[in-house]
PDB file of C-alpha atoms in Angstrom:
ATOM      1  CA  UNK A1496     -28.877 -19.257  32.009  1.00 53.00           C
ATOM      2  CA  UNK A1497     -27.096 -22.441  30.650  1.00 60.00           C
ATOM      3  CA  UNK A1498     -23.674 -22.986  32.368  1.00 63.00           C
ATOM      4  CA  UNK A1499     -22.088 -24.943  29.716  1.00 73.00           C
ATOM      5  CA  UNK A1500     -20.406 -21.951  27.309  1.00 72.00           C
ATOM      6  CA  UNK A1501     -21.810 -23.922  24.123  1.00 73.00           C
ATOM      7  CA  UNK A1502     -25.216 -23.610  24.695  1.00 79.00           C
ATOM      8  CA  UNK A1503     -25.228 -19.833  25.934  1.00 85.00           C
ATOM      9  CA  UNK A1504     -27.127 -18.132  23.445  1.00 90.00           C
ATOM     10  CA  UNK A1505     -25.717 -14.948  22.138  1.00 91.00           C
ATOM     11  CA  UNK A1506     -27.138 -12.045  19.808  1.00 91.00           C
ATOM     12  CA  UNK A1507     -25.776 -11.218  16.146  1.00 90.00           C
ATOM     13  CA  UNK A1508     -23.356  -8.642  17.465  1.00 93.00           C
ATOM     14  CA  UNK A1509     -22.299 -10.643  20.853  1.00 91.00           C
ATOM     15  CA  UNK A1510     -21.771 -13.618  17.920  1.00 88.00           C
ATOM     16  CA  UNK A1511     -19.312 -11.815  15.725  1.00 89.00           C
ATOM     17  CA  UNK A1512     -17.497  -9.505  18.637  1.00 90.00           C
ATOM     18  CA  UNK A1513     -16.820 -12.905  19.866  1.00 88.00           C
ATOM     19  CA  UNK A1514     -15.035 -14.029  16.691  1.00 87.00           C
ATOM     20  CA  UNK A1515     -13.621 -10.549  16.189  1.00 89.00           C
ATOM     21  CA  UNK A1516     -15.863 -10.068  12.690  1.00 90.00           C
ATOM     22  CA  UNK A1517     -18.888  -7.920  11.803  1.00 91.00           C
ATOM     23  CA  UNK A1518     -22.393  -8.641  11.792  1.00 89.00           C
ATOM     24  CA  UNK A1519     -22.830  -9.097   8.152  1.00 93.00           C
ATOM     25  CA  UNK A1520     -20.244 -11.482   8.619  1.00 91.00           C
ATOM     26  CA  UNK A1521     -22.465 -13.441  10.607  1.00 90.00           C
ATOM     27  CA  UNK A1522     -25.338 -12.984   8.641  1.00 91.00           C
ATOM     28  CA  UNK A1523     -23.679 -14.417   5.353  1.00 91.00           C
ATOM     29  CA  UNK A1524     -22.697 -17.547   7.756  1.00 90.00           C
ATOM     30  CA  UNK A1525     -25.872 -17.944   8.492  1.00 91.00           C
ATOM     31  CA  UNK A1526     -27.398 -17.452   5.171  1.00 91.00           C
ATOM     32  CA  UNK A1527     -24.613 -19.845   4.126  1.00 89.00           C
ATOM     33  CA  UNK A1528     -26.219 -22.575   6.267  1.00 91.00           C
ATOM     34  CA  UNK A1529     -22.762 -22.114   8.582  1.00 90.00           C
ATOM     35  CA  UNK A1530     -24.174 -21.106  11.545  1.00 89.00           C
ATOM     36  CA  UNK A1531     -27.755 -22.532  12.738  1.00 88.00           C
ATOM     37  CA  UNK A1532     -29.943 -19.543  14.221  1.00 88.00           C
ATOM     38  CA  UNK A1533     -31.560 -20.450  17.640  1.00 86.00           C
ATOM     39  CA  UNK A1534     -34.145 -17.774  17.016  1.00 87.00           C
ATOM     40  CA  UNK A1535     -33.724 -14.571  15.054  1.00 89.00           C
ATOM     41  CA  UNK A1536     -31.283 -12.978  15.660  1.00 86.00           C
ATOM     42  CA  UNK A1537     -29.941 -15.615  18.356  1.00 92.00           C
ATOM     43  CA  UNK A1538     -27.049 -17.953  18.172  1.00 90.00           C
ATOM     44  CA  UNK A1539     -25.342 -20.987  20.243  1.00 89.00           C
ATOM     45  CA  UNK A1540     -22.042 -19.690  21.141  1.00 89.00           C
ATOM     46  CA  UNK A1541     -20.957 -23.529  20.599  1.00 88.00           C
ATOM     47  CA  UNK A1542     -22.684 -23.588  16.941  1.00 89.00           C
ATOM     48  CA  UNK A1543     -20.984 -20.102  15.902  1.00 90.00           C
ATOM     49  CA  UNK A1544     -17.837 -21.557  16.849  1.00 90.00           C
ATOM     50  CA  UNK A1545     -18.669 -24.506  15.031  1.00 90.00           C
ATOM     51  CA  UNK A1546     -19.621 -22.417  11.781  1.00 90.00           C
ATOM     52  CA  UNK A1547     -17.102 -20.320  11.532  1.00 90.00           C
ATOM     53  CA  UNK A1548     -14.241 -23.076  12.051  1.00 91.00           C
ATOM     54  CA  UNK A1549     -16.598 -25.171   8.977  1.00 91.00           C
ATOM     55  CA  UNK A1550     -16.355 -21.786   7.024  1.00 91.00           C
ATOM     56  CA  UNK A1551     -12.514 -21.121   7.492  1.00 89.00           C
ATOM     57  CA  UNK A1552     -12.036 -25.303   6.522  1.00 90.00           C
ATOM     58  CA  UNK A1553     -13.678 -24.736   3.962  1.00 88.00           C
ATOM     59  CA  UNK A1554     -11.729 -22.058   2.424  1.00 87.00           C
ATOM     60  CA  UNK A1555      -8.237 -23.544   3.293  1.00 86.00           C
ATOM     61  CA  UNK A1556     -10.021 -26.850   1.415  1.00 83.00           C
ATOM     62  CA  UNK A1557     -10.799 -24.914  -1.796  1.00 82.00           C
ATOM     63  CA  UNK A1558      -7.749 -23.312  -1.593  1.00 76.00           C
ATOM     64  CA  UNK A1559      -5.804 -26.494  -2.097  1.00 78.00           C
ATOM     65  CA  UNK A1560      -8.486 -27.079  -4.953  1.00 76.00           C
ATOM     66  CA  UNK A1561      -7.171 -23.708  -6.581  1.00 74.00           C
ATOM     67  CA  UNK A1562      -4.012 -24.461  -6.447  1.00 74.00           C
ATOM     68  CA  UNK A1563      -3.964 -28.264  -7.430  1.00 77.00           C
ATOM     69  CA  UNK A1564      -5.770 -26.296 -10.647  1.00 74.00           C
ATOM     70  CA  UNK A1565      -2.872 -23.957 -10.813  1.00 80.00           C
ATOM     71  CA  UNK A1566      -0.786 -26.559 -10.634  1.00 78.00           C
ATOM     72  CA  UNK A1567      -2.661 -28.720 -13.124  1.00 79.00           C
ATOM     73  CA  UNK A1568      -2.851 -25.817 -15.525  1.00 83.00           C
ATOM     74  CA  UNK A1569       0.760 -24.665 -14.902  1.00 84.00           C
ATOM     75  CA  UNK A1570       1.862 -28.230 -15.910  1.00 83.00           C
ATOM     76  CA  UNK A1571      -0.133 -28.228 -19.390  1.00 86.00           C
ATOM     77  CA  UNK A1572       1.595 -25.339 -20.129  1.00 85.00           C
ATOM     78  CA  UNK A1573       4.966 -26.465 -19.628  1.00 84.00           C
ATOM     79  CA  UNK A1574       3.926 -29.982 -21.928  1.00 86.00           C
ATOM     80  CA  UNK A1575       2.482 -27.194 -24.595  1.00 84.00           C
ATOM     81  CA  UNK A1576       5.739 -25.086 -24.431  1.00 82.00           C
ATOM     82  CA  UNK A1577       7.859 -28.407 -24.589  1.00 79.00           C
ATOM     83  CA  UNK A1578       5.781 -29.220 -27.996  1.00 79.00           C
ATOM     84  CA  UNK A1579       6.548 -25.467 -29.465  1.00 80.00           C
ATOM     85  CA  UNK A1580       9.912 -25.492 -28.861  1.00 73.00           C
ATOM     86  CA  UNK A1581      10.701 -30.042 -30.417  1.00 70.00           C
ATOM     87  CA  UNK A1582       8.815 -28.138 -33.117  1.00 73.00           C
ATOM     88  CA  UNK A1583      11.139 -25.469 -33.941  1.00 71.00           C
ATOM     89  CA  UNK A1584      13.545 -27.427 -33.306  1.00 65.00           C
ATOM     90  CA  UNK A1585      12.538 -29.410 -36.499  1.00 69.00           C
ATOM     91  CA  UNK A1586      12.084 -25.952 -38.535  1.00 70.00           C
ATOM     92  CA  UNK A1587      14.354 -24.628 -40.841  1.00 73.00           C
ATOM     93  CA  UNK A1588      15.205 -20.825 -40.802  1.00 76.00           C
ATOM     94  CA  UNK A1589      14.132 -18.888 -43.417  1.00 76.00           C
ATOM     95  CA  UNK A1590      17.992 -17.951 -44.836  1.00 81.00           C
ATOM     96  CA  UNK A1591      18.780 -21.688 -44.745  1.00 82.00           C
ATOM     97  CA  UNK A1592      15.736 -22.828 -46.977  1.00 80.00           C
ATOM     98  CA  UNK A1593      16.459 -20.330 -49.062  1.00 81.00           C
ATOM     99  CA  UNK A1594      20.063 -20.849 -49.007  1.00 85.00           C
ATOM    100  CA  UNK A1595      19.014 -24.419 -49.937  1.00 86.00           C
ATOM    101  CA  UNK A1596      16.540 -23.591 -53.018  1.00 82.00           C
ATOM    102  CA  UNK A1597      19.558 -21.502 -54.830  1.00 84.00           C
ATOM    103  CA  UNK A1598      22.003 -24.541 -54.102  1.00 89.00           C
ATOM    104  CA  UNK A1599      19.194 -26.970 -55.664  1.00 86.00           C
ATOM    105  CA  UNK A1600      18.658 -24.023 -58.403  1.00 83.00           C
ATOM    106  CA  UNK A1601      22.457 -24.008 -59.220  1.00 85.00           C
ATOM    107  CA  UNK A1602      23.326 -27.858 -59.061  1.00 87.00           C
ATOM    108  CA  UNK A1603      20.151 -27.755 -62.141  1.00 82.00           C
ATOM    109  CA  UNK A1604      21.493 -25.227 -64.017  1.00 82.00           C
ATOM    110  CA  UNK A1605      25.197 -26.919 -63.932  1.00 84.00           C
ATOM    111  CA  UNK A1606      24.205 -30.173 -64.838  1.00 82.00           C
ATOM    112  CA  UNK A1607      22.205 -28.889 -67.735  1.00 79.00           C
ATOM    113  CA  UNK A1608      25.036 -26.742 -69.211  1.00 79.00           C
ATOM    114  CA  UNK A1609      25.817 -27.489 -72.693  1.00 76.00           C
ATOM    115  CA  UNK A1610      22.374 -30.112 -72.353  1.00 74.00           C
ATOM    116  CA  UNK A1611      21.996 -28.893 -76.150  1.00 74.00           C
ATOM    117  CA  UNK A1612      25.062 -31.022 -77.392  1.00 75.00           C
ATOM    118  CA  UNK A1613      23.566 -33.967 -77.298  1.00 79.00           C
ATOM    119  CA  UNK A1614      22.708 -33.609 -81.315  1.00 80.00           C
ATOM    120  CA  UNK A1615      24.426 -32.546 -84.039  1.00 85.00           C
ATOM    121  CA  UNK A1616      21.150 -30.953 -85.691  1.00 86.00           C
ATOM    122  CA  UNK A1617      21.873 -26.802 -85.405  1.00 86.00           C
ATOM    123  CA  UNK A1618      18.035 -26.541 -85.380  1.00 89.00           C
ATOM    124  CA  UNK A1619      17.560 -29.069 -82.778  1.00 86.00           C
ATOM    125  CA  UNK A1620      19.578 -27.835 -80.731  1.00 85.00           C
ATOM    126  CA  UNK A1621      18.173 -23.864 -81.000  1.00 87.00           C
ATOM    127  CA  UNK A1622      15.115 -25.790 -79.728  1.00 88.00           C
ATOM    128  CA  UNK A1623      16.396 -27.514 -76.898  1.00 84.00           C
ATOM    129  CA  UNK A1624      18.738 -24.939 -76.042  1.00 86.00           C
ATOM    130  CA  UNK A1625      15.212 -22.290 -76.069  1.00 88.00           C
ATOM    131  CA  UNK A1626      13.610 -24.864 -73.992  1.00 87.00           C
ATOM    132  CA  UNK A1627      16.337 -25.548 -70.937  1.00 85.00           C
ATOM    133  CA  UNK A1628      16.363 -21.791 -71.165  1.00 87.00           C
ATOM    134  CA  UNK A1629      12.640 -21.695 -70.322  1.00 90.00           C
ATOM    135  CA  UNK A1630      12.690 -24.166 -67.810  1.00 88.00           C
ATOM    136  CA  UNK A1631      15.219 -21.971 -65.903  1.00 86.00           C
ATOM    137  CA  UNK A1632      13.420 -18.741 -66.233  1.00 89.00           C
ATOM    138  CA  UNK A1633      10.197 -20.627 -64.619  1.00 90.00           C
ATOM    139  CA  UNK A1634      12.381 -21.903 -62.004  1.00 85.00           C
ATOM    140  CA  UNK A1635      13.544 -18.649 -61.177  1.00 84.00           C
ATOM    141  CA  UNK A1636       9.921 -17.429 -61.191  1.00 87.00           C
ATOM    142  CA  UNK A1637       8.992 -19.687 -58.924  1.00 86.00           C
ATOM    143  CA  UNK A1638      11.961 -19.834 -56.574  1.00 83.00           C
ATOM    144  CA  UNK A1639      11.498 -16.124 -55.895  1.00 85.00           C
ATOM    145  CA  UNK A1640       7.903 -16.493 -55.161  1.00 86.00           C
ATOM    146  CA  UNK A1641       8.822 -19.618 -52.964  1.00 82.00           C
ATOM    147  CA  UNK A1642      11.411 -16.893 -51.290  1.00 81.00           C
ATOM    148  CA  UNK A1643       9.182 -14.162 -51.090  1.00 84.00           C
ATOM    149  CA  UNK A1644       6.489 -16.278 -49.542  1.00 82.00           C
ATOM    150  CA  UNK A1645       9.142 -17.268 -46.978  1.00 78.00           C
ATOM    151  CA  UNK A1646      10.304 -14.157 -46.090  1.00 78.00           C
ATOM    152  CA  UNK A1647       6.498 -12.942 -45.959  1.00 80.00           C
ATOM    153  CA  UNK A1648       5.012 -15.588 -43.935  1.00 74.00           C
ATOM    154  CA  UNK A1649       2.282 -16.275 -46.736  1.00 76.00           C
ATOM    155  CA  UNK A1650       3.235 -19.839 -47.347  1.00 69.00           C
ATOM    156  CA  UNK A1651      -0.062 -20.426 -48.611  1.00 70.00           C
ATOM    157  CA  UNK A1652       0.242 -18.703 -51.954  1.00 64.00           C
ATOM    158  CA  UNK A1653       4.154 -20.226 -52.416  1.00 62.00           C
ATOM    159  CA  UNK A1654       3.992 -22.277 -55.544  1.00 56.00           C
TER     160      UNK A1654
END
């Protein structure tokens, strides 16, 4: 019997009642390349020791891996949440754009009244008068569909 405690050779189950585990415990260490068998079954106390304290770095190693990810990811979030919100910050709420399209609307509409005085012709000015009134109605069309589609969300079928 070897007197140095490292090369005492112990079975599966001396092996993991000595680091307070079960035998499949031991088994995946060894299948794991952990833990070197001495023959089946049988185990340097000095090399189990070894393995498991390899197996336990190990974990505590990709642990710091996992969380240097977490971190990683965590911190691409934060840039992607900082985009979102300098990007609403440069969008204009719905009420205000369409706040904006009837002030646009209205400052046309003022500067074109009485547009049809600009001739003396009666008939010329039925015509123009017809016209500014059609340009109007169109604008109107189109400035409720613009504020429908904004209301809606279906900016892709606006104008």
């Amino acid at each position: 019997m070897p007197t140095n405690l490292e090369d005492r050779i112990v079975t599966t189950k001396e092996a993991a009642a000595l680091i307070e585990r079960s035998d499949t415990f031991i088994r995946g260490l060894v299948n794991s390349g952990y833990i070197a068998q001495h023959s089946r079954g049988k185990y340097k106390t000095g090399e189990v020791v070894a393995g498991v304290i390899a197996y336990y770095e190990d974990k505590v190693a990709e642990g710091r891996r996992d969380n240097t990810a977490t971190a990683a990811s965590e911190a691409r979030t934060r840039e992607i949440e900082a985009r979102i919100a300098a990007r609403a910050s440069h969008l204009m709420p719905t009420e205000d754009a369409l706040s904006v399209m009837a002030e646009i609307t209205q400052m046309f509409e003022t500067e074109f009244v009485g547009f049809e005085n600009v001739t003396n012709n009666p008939e010329m000015r039925r015509t123009l008068q017809k016209e500014v009134d059609g340009i109007f109605t169109r604008l109107a069309a189109k400035a409720e569909q613009a504020g429908e589609a904004l209301r809606t969300g279906d900016l892709d079928n606006m104008l």
